[in-house]
Amino acid sequence: MASSDDDRMTKGLQVDLFHPETEREPGDGNIEKWGFDIHPVVFPAALLLIALFVVLTLVLGQDAARVYSAIRGFFEGNFGWFYLLSVNIFIVTLLFFAVSKYGKIRIGGVEAETEFSTFSWMAMLFSAGMGIGLMFYSVSEPLYYFSNVPGFYGAEAGTGAAGIDAMTQTFFHWGFHPWAIYGLVGLGLAFFSFNRGLPLTFRSIFWPLLGERIYGWPGHVIDLVSVFATLFGLATSLGLGVAQINTGLSYILGSSMLGVANVPTGTIAQIVLIVAITGIATLSVAAGLDGGIKRLSTLNVYLMFSLLGFLLIVGPTVFILSTWVQGLGAYFGSLLTLSFFTGALGEGASTVHAWTVFYWAWWIAWSPFVGMFVARISKGRTVREFVIGVLVLPSLFSTVWLAAFGGSGLYNSLVGNGAVLATYNDVGQTVAMFAMLDQFPIGAISGLVATLLVVTFFVTSSDSGSLVVDHLTSGGKHDVPRAQRIFWAVTEGGVAALLLYGGGEASLNALQTAAIATGFPFAIVLLVMCYTVYLGLRNEYQVLASEEFKERIDDMTGDDFDIDTTDTEVVTDIRERKTDVADD
């Protein structure tokens, strides 16, 4: 077995050759008191800003909603082209890192070990990134495009051509583009934290440009904006998402399906759901990353596969698979044009502004949350493995899920009784999935499973968000006290419940538009990050290829061999040789 001296030698190698020359350490100026370990500036400032924003939103009411909507309209109307161009740059940058020589670099250093199995890793990043969105939009979005065909296509509404156009547009919104945003942020945070020993916060990405100033006010501001976007993004989604749970339970248990209970809908019922979900999330947070989030994320994946498998068996199987294949072909065939389509020269601008720009800005605003969580669980992966795991696989799975659920909804409209679309038009998008499941055997049971899945996705999102805010408000420490994690989980639920109680859905929608507006400055930040991550990876590769590094490896292994130290197989060889030497 490798000795502790051996471990220290490995860490010394990473520190001596790769870490920046600074005496600062993550959280070195923190205040440790009452079971908390907090950054002296970011933590109190974040609490103050959150309280101020909640109070102003509640006091101003509809005035706040109008202001936020005006801000959203300004950015969508004047900077839609910027959002589209930026996300395309993110995709190209991420793919370059994967296919180039930098793809061999391992997050955490040459001997970093993975903390989670590949399945658990994929389950957690998928649960944090897209799970709840796919549950909410997988049926309702294709149905919307089926009746309101985007101007990019020009098909006749309600036809088979409109159906395939609807799937193509939905694939586009939930495919490679959003995951590229999360992947870029996750890679940058993981690299500068694990490979450079810098705080696991957004400020660290700017070390190549700011240097020691990341520990000053420039870094404080970056982390504060990240906390703001993360907490209110989660609180808003929690508040809006309980509407789907509430409506779903009312639809399933009420007269529409089982007729066994009259579940009330509205503000009070949704606040009760928020309290219950927050309570579950708090227990999960207290259990820790491995005991809580990992297990719930694994449960999410099993439930998703069960629900997906059920629909493939009892649903229109051939239609679903055919829709998936044809949808993929249309998606890949239109991907380049869709990626740059602004609608300026003809029809289609309304869809771009109301949907595409909305999504892109929302993903960017959420990137600190999802990206940081992905970074936290990705130590030990190579850059190439990271990109494949974060960009390619989740995107493809999303298309399968959308084809199954959205395709089943379209099948009901084209071949069936049209009940799904009619219910969607009458009640709204919150009930679209349940109305679709109701068209197949044991619809009530599958609907309850879907409701459970929505709940578990919310719990894992709350867990993940609490972990991320913990890192941001603790100076970037990897391990934070349990009491602090619980505090932020309760705060997220409390903010959502308070806003829902004080202003109803109007307040939550106002916060949603406010979060979207933060996408614009974050897009600029991410464009800069493309360059800083490149600088970091280039420097890493140069060190790995240097004679000094090879000499240090020779000293550690006791052998003299000429190798490419950036290769994954070489890393394994080094690890085995070191272990053999330690055993002797």
XYZ file of C-alpha atoms in Angstrom:
584
model
C 0.000 0.000 0.000
C 1.151 3.570 -0.627
C 2.368 5.337 2.498
C 1.429 8.748 3.846
C 4.928 9.921 2.906
C 4.143 8.868 -0.643
C 0.897 10.868 -0.588
C 2.717 13.934 0.681
C 5.305 13.550 -2.065
C 2.565 13.468 -4.689
C 0.894 16.540 -3.235
C 4.243 18.249 -3.054
C 4.771 17.601 -6.745
C 1.428 19.177 -7.582
C 2.053 22.173 -5.313
C 5.632 22.797 -6.425
C 5.112 22.553 -10.175
C 1.483 23.518 -10.796
C 0.128 25.717 -8.020
C 0.544 29.493 -8.383
C 3.026 31.298 -6.183
C 0.796 32.627 -3.447
C 0.626 32.260 0.305
C -3.165 32.431 0.279
C -5.266 29.324 0.807
C -9.007 28.752 0.314
C -10.860 30.144 3.312
C -7.704 31.259 5.124
C -9.400 34.418 6.422
C -12.690 32.797 7.393
C -14.635 33.294 10.604
C -15.295 30.000 12.406
C -18.047 30.327 14.974
C -21.295 28.608 16.030
C -20.643 25.680 13.731
C -20.149 27.921 10.675
C -17.048 28.525 8.576
C -17.818 31.699 6.616
C -16.046 34.212 4.422
C -16.049 37.532 6.313
C -17.282 39.550 3.314
C -19.197 37.271 0.939
C -21.406 35.550 3.548
C -22.819 38.648 5.324
C -23.019 40.668 2.105
C -24.921 37.847 0.409
C -27.424 37.651 3.259
C -27.905 41.424 3.182
C -28.484 41.514 -0.576
C -30.897 38.574 -0.416
C -32.932 40.194 2.370
C -32.950 43.551 0.595
C -34.066 42.030 -2.696
C -36.875 40.034 -1.073
C -38.162 43.050 0.847
C -38.100 45.353 -2.180
C -39.774 42.758 -4.391
C -42.566 42.226 -1.875
C -43.045 45.932 -1.146
C -43.030 47.046 -4.783
C -45.187 44.131 -5.934
C -46.425 44.643 -9.481
C -44.097 47.599 -9.973
C -41.143 45.261 -9.437
C -42.631 42.782 -11.900
C -42.950 45.511 -14.544
C -39.383 46.663 -13.986
C -37.989 43.134 -14.287
C -40.070 42.422 -17.371
C -38.817 45.623 -18.973
C -35.232 44.607 -18.230
C -35.834 41.190 -19.716
C -37.417 42.668 -22.814
C -34.506 45.067 -23.243
C -31.899 42.334 -23.222
C -33.896 39.933 -25.380
C -34.720 42.603 -27.933
C -31.285 44.179 -28.189
C -28.804 41.446 -27.280
C -30.389 38.247 -28.553
C -27.692 38.034 -31.209
C -25.034 38.291 -28.485
C -26.476 35.379 -26.488
C -26.640 33.192 -29.605
C -23.104 34.011 -30.708
C -21.668 33.552 -27.223
C -23.091 30.069 -26.665
C -21.779 28.955 -30.057
C -18.331 30.121 -29.017
C -18.675 28.103 -25.795
C -19.414 24.922 -27.774
C -16.456 25.396 -30.104
C -14.130 26.147 -27.174
C -15.216 23.101 -25.188
C -14.869 20.779 -28.182
C -11.415 22.198 -28.898
C -10.292 21.408 -25.360
C -11.576 17.836 -25.749
C -10.098 16.921 -29.144
C -6.799 18.774 -28.753
C -3.748 17.627 -26.813
C -5.242 19.271 -23.724
C -7.862 16.528 -23.601
C -5.304 14.246 -21.928
C -4.919 16.518 -18.909
C -6.460 15.084 -15.745
C -8.520 17.248 -13.409
C -6.746 17.258 -10.067
C -3.287 16.323 -11.370
C -1.695 13.281 -12.950
C -2.508 10.969 -10.069
C -5.923 12.288 -9.071
C -8.451 9.558 -8.316
C -12.127 9.767 -9.193
C -14.370 10.270 -6.173
C -17.471 8.706 -7.706
C -18.202 5.900 -10.136
C -19.055 6.878 -13.685
C -22.719 5.996 -13.164
C -22.992 8.039 -9.939
C -21.137 10.920 -11.571
C -23.456 10.951 -14.567
C -26.517 10.631 -12.324
C -25.536 13.607 -10.178
C -24.593 15.949 -12.995
C -27.752 15.092 -14.913
C -29.961 15.571 -11.851
C -28.421 18.966 -11.147
C -28.385 20.129 -14.744
C -31.572 19.236 -16.564
C -33.790 16.782 -14.742
C -36.582 19.046 -13.540
C -36.649 21.057 -16.765
C -37.160 17.938 -18.840
C -40.015 16.878 -16.582
C -41.675 20.270 -16.944
C -41.206 20.939 -20.663
C -40.866 17.527 -22.341
C -44.561 17.376 -23.279
C -45.664 20.992 -23.156
C -42.943 22.518 -25.351
C -43.425 20.231 -28.382
C -47.188 20.728 -28.086
C -46.707 24.495 -28.133
C -44.607 24.375 -31.312
C -47.075 21.908 -32.838
C -49.774 24.564 -32.584
C -47.466 27.575 -33.044
C -44.855 26.513 -35.580
C -41.672 28.634 -35.305
C -41.130 30.922 -38.271
C -37.814 29.225 -39.031
C -39.698 26.204 -40.423
C -42.947 27.402 -41.977
C -44.907 24.134 -41.707
C -48.680 24.148 -41.304
C -49.725 23.960 -37.660
C -51.281 20.677 -36.521
C -49.687 18.551 -39.261
C -47.042 15.830 -39.213
C -44.540 18.318 -40.606
C -45.294 20.633 -37.697
C -44.705 17.703 -35.339
C -41.194 16.997 -36.581
C -40.412 20.717 -36.578
C -41.615 20.849 -32.984
C -39.273 18.010 -31.978
C -36.360 19.615 -33.834
C -36.814 22.922 -32.038
C -37.171 21.175 -28.666
C -34.041 19.062 -29.288
C -32.210 22.275 -30.090
C -33.194 23.926 -26.831
C -32.304 20.917 -24.658
C -29.321 19.537 -26.573
C -25.693 20.521 -26.868
C -25.974 24.265 -26.262
C -27.081 24.316 -22.606
C -24.691 21.533 -21.663
C -21.832 23.386 -23.325
C -22.460 26.317 -20.974
C -22.425 24.079 -17.923
C -19.434 22.141 -19.209
C -17.311 25.225 -19.791
C -17.995 26.625 -16.334
C -17.534 23.235 -14.690
C -14.227 22.620 -16.439
C -12.881 26.047 -15.533
C -13.858 25.767 -11.877
C -12.587 22.194 -11.556
C -9.264 22.950 -13.215
C -8.373 26.053 -11.235
C -9.510 24.514 -7.959
C -8.124 20.981 -8.204
C -5.118 21.569 -10.454
C -4.091 24.965 -9.134
C -5.214 24.698 -5.502
C -7.320 27.858 -5.739
C -10.688 28.340 -4.000
C -13.613 26.392 -5.466
C -15.413 29.599 -6.399
C -16.013 31.575 -9.554
C -13.267 34.064 -8.724
C -10.527 31.476 -9.231
C -11.172 31.226 -12.972
C -9.779 34.747 -13.333
C -6.429 34.031 -11.694
C -4.522 34.272 -15.039
C -5.829 37.835 -15.424
C -6.276 39.107 -11.843
C -3.671 37.153 -9.890
C -3.778 37.890 -6.149
C -6.609 40.362 -6.722
C -9.082 37.467 -6.840
C -8.831 37.517 -3.028
C -9.860 41.176 -2.960
C -12.987 43.060 -3.931
C -12.989 41.963 -7.600
C -13.253 38.381 -6.380
C -15.837 39.275 -3.735
C -18.095 40.886 -6.342
C -17.800 37.872 -8.668
C -18.754 35.456 -5.903
C -21.596 37.670 -4.656
C -23.195 37.777 -8.093
C -22.799 33.995 -8.277
C -24.538 33.557 -4.899
C -27.317 35.889 -5.964
C -27.992 34.095 -9.248
C -27.773 30.648 -7.652
C -30.013 31.232 -4.656
C -32.742 33.149 -6.447
C -32.632 30.849 -9.438
C -33.239 27.901 -7.140
C -35.855 29.704 -5.061
C -37.718 30.758 -8.195
C -37.657 27.266 -9.688
C -38.775 25.768 -6.404
C -41.672 28.199 -6.194
C -42.746 27.703 -9.795
C -42.087 23.971 -9.804
C -44.369 23.193 -6.895
C -47.149 24.437 -9.137
C -46.554 21.382 -11.340
C -46.557 19.051 -8.335
C -49.669 20.698 -6.927
C -51.538 20.606 -10.235
C -50.364 17.068 -10.930
C -51.581 15.701 -7.594
C -54.896 17.496 -8.051
C -55.261 16.063 -11.562
C -54.324 12.494 -10.588
C -56.172 12.215 -7.268
C -59.125 14.380 -8.278
C -62.008 13.839 -10.624
C -59.848 13.843 -13.757
C -58.351 10.425 -12.943
C -58.772 8.521 -9.657
C -61.410 10.665 -7.974
C -60.224 9.680 -4.475
C -59.320 13.102 -3.090
C -59.897 16.752 -3.748
C -56.406 18.223 -3.610
C -56.563 22.008 -3.225
C -54.460 24.161 -5.512
C -53.093 27.601 -4.867
C -50.645 29.505 -2.737
C -51.203 27.773 0.629
C -50.988 24.264 -0.846
C -47.802 25.162 -2.706
C -46.206 26.641 0.420
C -46.931 23.375 2.238
C -45.215 21.512 -0.598
C -42.213 23.853 -0.401
C -41.904 23.200 3.335
C -42.106 19.436 2.800
C -39.572 19.412 -0.049
C -37.223 21.691 1.881
C -37.455 19.349 4.859
C -36.444 16.369 2.723
C -33.654 18.412 1.149
C -32.385 19.421 4.575
C -32.136 15.773 5.641
C -30.301 14.953 2.420
C -27.911 17.883 2.882
C -27.204 16.772 6.436
C -26.290 13.314 5.090
C -23.538 14.844 2.957
C -22.588 14.632 -0.719
C -21.982 10.894 -0.771
C -24.842 9.874 1.515
C -27.454 12.382 0.333
C -27.088 13.858 -3.140
C -25.415 10.767 -4.588
C -28.152 8.405 -3.404
C -31.015 10.665 -4.430
C -29.427 11.317 -7.822
C -29.091 7.571 -8.350
C -32.750 7.170 -7.376
C -33.629 9.883 -9.890
C -31.911 8.016 -12.683
C -33.593 4.724 -11.804
C -36.996 6.422 -11.704
C -36.323 8.164 -15.011
C -35.323 4.936 -16.717
C -38.346 3.154 -15.238
C -40.747 5.827 -16.459
C -39.035 5.989 -19.842
C -39.077 2.205 -20.194
C -42.740 2.075 -19.216
C -43.678 4.607 -21.890
C -41.631 2.819 -24.529
C -43.474 -0.427 -23.736
C -47.075 0.747 -23.372
C -46.837 3.790 -25.612
C -46.521 4.084 -29.392
C -43.095 2.415 -29.443
C -42.466 2.477 -33.170
C -43.704 6.067 -33.428
C -41.436 7.140 -30.546
C -38.320 5.499 -31.990
C -39.084 6.785 -35.477
C -39.669 10.277 -34.102
C -36.352 10.126 -32.234
C -34.379 9.060 -35.308
C -36.065 11.548 -37.628
C -35.826 14.263 -34.990
C -32.097 13.646 -34.554
C -31.581 13.853 -38.302
C -33.520 17.109 -38.522
C -31.700 18.450 -35.449
C -28.224 17.698 -36.776
C -29.189 18.863 -40.253
C -30.456 22.220 -38.953
C -28.037 22.616 -36.039
C -25.667 25.113 -37.641
C -28.417 27.309 -39.084
C -30.544 27.144 -35.940
C -27.548 28.066 -33.791
C -27.162 31.383 -35.595
C -30.803 32.084 -36.460
C -31.981 35.435 -35.049
C -35.170 35.890 -37.081
C -34.067 39.368 -38.136
C -34.556 38.688 -41.862
C -38.092 37.353 -41.887
C -40.421 35.524 -39.520
C -39.251 33.718 -36.415
C -37.979 36.514 -34.199
C -40.759 35.936 -31.672
C -39.727 32.320 -31.121
C -36.067 33.286 -30.835
C -36.762 35.963 -28.231
C -39.469 34.165 -26.259
C -37.786 30.756 -26.220
C -34.198 30.500 -27.475
C -32.802 33.716 -25.985
C -34.803 33.042 -22.824
C -33.252 29.584 -22.495
C -29.722 30.677 -23.320
C -29.846 33.550 -20.814
C -31.352 31.237 -18.204
C -28.679 28.568 -18.690
C -25.944 31.203 -18.461
C -27.453 32.668 -15.296
C -27.605 29.186 -13.784
C -24.081 28.256 -14.877
C -22.418 29.157 -11.537
C -24.763 26.754 -9.765
C -24.636 23.765 -12.116
C -21.053 24.366 -13.238
C -19.694 24.509 -9.715
C -21.547 21.388 -8.683
C -20.267 19.546 -11.762
C -16.756 20.728 -10.899
C -17.078 19.501 -7.322
C -17.879 15.932 -8.406
C -15.480 15.671 -11.388
C -12.043 15.344 -9.819
C -9.985 12.593 -11.447
C -11.604 12.832 -14.896
C -9.542 13.763 -17.927
C -10.623 16.837 -19.863
C -11.745 14.627 -22.744
C -13.708 12.328 -20.446
C -15.236 15.363 -18.766
C -16.442 16.871 -22.041
C -17.913 13.596 -23.278
C -19.640 13.026 -19.953
C -20.994 16.562 -19.577
C -21.679 17.567 -23.187
C -22.399 14.529 -25.335
C -24.097 11.850 -23.224
C -26.636 14.041 -21.365
C -27.566 15.796 -24.604
C -28.286 12.519 -26.381
C -30.262 11.142 -23.450
C -32.308 14.334 -23.401
C -33.321 13.724 -27.023
C -34.454 10.171 -26.177
C -36.542 11.448 -23.266
C -38.067 14.249 -25.335
C -38.891 11.889 -28.182
C -40.645 9.499 -25.802
C -42.694 12.039 -23.859
C -43.070 14.801 -26.409
C -43.525 12.243 -29.175
C -46.306 10.511 -27.230
C -48.059 13.847 -26.806
C -47.788 14.519 -30.539
C -49.001 11.001 -31.332
C -52.148 11.678 -29.321
C -52.708 14.861 -31.335
C -52.022 13.320 -34.744
C -53.506 9.824 -34.339
C -55.354 9.744 -31.005
C -58.215 11.656 -29.462
C -56.362 14.968 -29.038
C -57.053 15.033 -25.298
C -53.484 15.948 -24.336
C -53.399 19.101 -26.435
C -56.918 20.038 -25.323
C -55.964 19.695 -21.645
C -52.784 21.673 -22.262
C -54.781 24.491 -23.840
C -57.385 24.479 -21.065
C -55.229 24.015 -17.939
C -51.678 24.919 -18.963
C -48.261 23.358 -19.231
C -48.110 22.188 -15.613
C -50.529 19.355 -16.341
C -49.408 18.389 -19.863
C -47.287 15.395 -18.778
C -50.013 13.975 -16.546
C -52.608 14.359 -19.287
C -50.309 12.447 -21.648
C -49.698 9.604 -19.167
C -53.453 9.391 -18.605
C -53.835 8.156 -22.193
C -52.021 4.893 -21.405
C -52.597 1.955 -19.007
C -52.130 2.589 -15.259
C -51.862 6.279 -16.009
C -52.522 7.201 -12.386
C -49.602 5.092 -11.148
C -47.223 6.414 -13.779
C -48.450 9.922 -12.976
C -47.643 9.431 -9.293
C -44.181 8.131 -10.239
C -43.688 11.223 -12.383
C -44.742 13.400 -9.446
C -42.279 11.594 -7.187
C -39.592 12.159 -9.791
C -40.340 15.879 -9.879
C -40.030 15.983 -6.089
C -36.717 14.116 -6.006
C -35.328 16.355 -8.733
C -36.254 19.386 -6.667
C -34.593 17.875 -3.632
C -31.348 17.184 -5.506
C -31.429 20.682 -7.009
C -31.828 22.162 -3.539
C -29.030 19.914 -2.254
C -26.727 20.875 -5.081
C -27.524 24.556 -4.748
C -26.855 24.492 -1.008
C -23.491 22.859 -1.622
C -22.589 25.467 -4.233
C -23.605 28.438 -2.074
C -21.629 26.866 0.774
C -18.491 26.897 -1.347
C -19.080 30.473 -2.470
C -19.694 31.804 1.061
C -16.895 29.821 2.726
C -14.046 31.196 0.655
C -13.990 28.233 -1.715
C -13.373 25.463 0.809
C -14.129 21.957 -0.459
C -15.523 20.798 2.889
C -17.944 22.991 4.844
C -19.722 22.383 8.164
C -23.018 20.506 8.112
C -24.804 23.328 9.933
C -23.874 25.725 7.152
C -25.231 23.406 4.456
C -28.488 23.049 6.359
C -28.707 26.832 6.783
C -28.605 27.450 3.042
C -31.058 24.650 2.253
C -33.558 26.177 4.670
C -32.864 29.669 3.314
C -33.642 28.581 -0.253
C -36.992 27.127 0.755
C -37.763 30.065 3.030
C -37.161 32.626 0.293
C -39.394 30.726 -2.139
C -42.193 30.333 0.414
C -41.992 33.953 1.530
C -42.142 35.305 -2.001
C -44.988 32.995 -2.930
C -46.945 33.985 0.176
C -46.315 37.713 -0.207
C -46.687 38.171 -3.921
C -47.850 34.914 -5.430
C -46.634 33.816 -8.815
C -46.082 37.436 -9.891
C -43.203 37.833 -7.428
C -41.617 34.581 -8.504
C -41.914 35.468 -12.179
C -40.315 38.807 -11.413
C -37.368 37.028 -9.825
C -37.127 34.721 -12.800
C -36.759 37.648 -15.162
C -34.214 39.206 -12.799
C -32.184 36.008 -12.878
C -32.386 35.947 -16.677
C -31.055 39.507 -16.825
C -27.922 38.349 -15.011
C -27.232 36.165 -18.030
C -25.884 39.143 -19.963
C -22.957 40.036 -17.674
C -22.302 36.339 -17.106
C -22.061 35.789 -20.859
C -19.252 38.343 -20.940
C -17.612 36.623 -17.984
C -17.795 33.248 -19.727
C -16.264 34.643 -22.906
C -13.307 35.825 -20.846
C -13.218 32.440 -19.162
C -12.718 30.707 -22.514
C -9.375 32.481 -22.691
C -8.338 32.002 -19.047
C -9.075 28.256 -19.150
C -7.030 27.998 -22.336
C -4.127 29.746 -20.617
C -4.384 27.372 -17.664
C -4.505 24.218 -19.783
C -1.648 25.404 -21.960
C 0.517 26.028 -18.919
C -0.433 22.628 -17.466
C 0.560 20.849 -20.656
C 3.854 22.679 -20.831
C 4.720 21.611 -17.301
C 3.673 18.004 -17.954
C 5.894 17.915 -21.032
C 8.877 19.536 -19.279
C 12.104 17.810 -18.293
C 11.671 19.000 -14.717
C 8.405 17.101 -14.393
C 9.921 13.931 -15.851
C 12.837 14.189 -13.459
C 10.495 14.531 -10.511
C 8.558 11.465 -11.667
C 11.825 9.539 -12.012
C 12.710 10.466 -8.449
C 9.306 9.347 -7.194
C 9.278 6.026 -9.065
C 12.917 5.186 -8.776
C 13.017 4.364 -12.498
C 14.422 6.164 -15.498
C 12.089 6.020 -18.473
C 11.258 8.293 -21.396
C 7.490 8.788 -21.648
C 4.770 11.200 -22.622
C 3.587 12.251 -19.170
C 0.398 13.796 -20.534
C -0.944 10.419 -21.668
C -3.611 8.678 -19.567
C -1.888 5.276 -19.889
C 1.327 6.842 -18.696
C -0.426 8.202 -15.621
C -1.590 4.682 -14.799
C 1.932 3.373 -15.374
C 3.354 6.001 -13.014
C 0.783 5.128 -10.372
C 1.580 1.399 -10.573
C 5.335 1.989 -10.432
C 4.982 4.309 -7.445
C 2.861 1.754 -5.619
C 5.378 -0.983 -6.301
C 8.165 1.162 -4.910
C 6.103 1.997 -1.814
C 5.365 -1.690 -1.191
C 9.072 -2.448 -1.226
